[in-house]
Amino acid sequence: MTQFSWLHRGIVEIFPQPTDADSETESLEKRLETTNRPLRIKLGIDPTGADIHLGHSIPVRKLRAFQDAGHTAVLIIGDFTARIGDPTGKSEVRRQLTEAEVAQNAQTYLEQVRPILDFDTPGRLEVRYNSEWLSRLDLGKIVELLSTMTVGQMLAKEGFAERYKKENPIFIHEFLYPLMQGYDSVAVEADVELGGTDQKFNIAVGRDLQRHFGQKPQFGLLLPILIGTDGVQKMSKSLGNYVGLSEHPAQKYQKLQGVPDNQLEQYFELLTDLPLDKLPENPRDRQTLLAWEVVRQYHGEQAANEAKEAAKTGGKEGAVPEFSLAGVSQFPAKLAYILGATALCKSTGEGKRKIQEGGVRLDGDRITDVDTTFQQPSELHGRVLQVGKNKFVRLIP
């Protein structure tokens, strides 16, 4: 095992390299060897949705690896940029989120990454919100940022190029997104920025802006996009091929046991720290180990063992207590009433409060509308209702 095996595990690219014509002479490895201070490792997360899946966890896990090597993780919650939305890879303009939506999403993001990052060791983590500096930019500073890039450079960006070619609208405020993400690097004086392969353009903009403002440009470290449990397309909630960080251990275990054989090595490399040369040869044994290890990371050994035992006995869903909807006196029924009927909440009133607080999920999706109503029991059959982190029931006829 080499000195920097932790750094290189699962990465696609580190840039710049010493051979690049416009780069500094040192490599990231050289910087890590010679630095006399902890490097500042930036990862930005825009809270555009309520939940994170395993694909989102990959750069967060790499951020933890830097923490364990003695460096400072700078986790930027993009509460300001989330109101615009990253246009990368989007065929149309994103809906702009409200300040309240962003604040609620940000809180749940932090809850979900807590099992991954070291929140306790002094000096190992800074959590910053980019509204701290972006909300204070005056028109003069915004014009200065805009003057560092040309329209041609923006239109060369993947996503913009496709939309321009197809004559789909591109709004001026979308051009601001990579500049604002880049300015985040200036604000926190980042030495390294982590991101998926689709973030190279935005990270490079950060390097350019750091030069413009007299800082040493950051290194970019790119990580792969995780293929979903279908083995075909990238992991995505909308495609249904995802494993959510907030899902019940039994649900995680069940989904991970179904990962196709040809994707298992990628999952082990990106989602665990297990040595890749010591994995079981039998694909079924690999699936079992993967499911157990990922559940252990997020829920502990006991939960992993319980999920494994339930799967062994054929009751993959049996680790989740069941509640018969026959116990709901009538339909249509409001979710708050159902929460009381299942005893997940003490009453309908408590159910309403939990919904308002963002503590209620259905199949991992956060429910925030207290008036959510179900017309008939069949809408809920087989679904998992959750309150907080530890209260679950599977709804059955």
PDB file of C-alpha atoms in Angstrom, residues 63 65 72 78 131 135 142 156 185 212 258 260 272 284 299 303 319 332 348:
ATOM      1  CA  LEU A  63     -13.689  14.414   2.284  1.00  0.00           C
ATOM      2  CA  ALA A  65     -10.401  10.505   4.009  1.00  0.00           C
ATOM      3  CA  THR A  72      -9.536  20.448   7.255  1.00  0.00           C
ATOM      4  CA  GLY A  78     -24.907  26.186  -1.007  1.00  0.00           C
ATOM      5  CA  SER A 131     -24.941  33.071   1.695  1.00  0.00           C
ATOM      6  CA  SER A 135     -25.507  37.636  -0.278  1.00  0.00           C
ATOM      7  CA  ILE A 142     -20.724  40.907  -9.559  1.00  0.00           C
ATOM      8  CA  ALA A 156     -18.845  25.689 -24.281  1.00  0.00           C
ATOM      9  CA  SER A 185     -13.279  28.747  -3.377  1.00  0.00           C
ATOM     10  CA  HIS A 212      -7.752  36.694 -10.292  1.00  0.00           C
ATOM     11  CA  GLY A 258     -29.530  -6.723  -5.831  1.00  0.00           C
ATOM     12  CA  PRO A 260     -25.474  -6.510 -10.498  1.00  0.00           C
ATOM     13  CA  THR A 272     -16.369   1.082   1.507  1.00  0.00           C
ATOM     14  CA  ARG A 284     -23.443 -13.701  -4.029  1.00  0.00           C
ATOM     15  CA  HIS A 299     -26.557   2.134  11.332  1.00  0.00           C
ATOM     16  CA  ALA A 303     -28.596  -3.227  12.595  1.00  0.00           C
ATOM     17  CA  ALA A 319     -36.935  -6.305   9.871  1.00  0.00           C
ATOM     18  CA  PRO A 332     -59.919   9.155   2.803  1.00  0.00           C
ATOM     19  CA  THR A 348     -53.062  13.292  15.209  1.00  0.00           C
TER      20      THR A 348
END
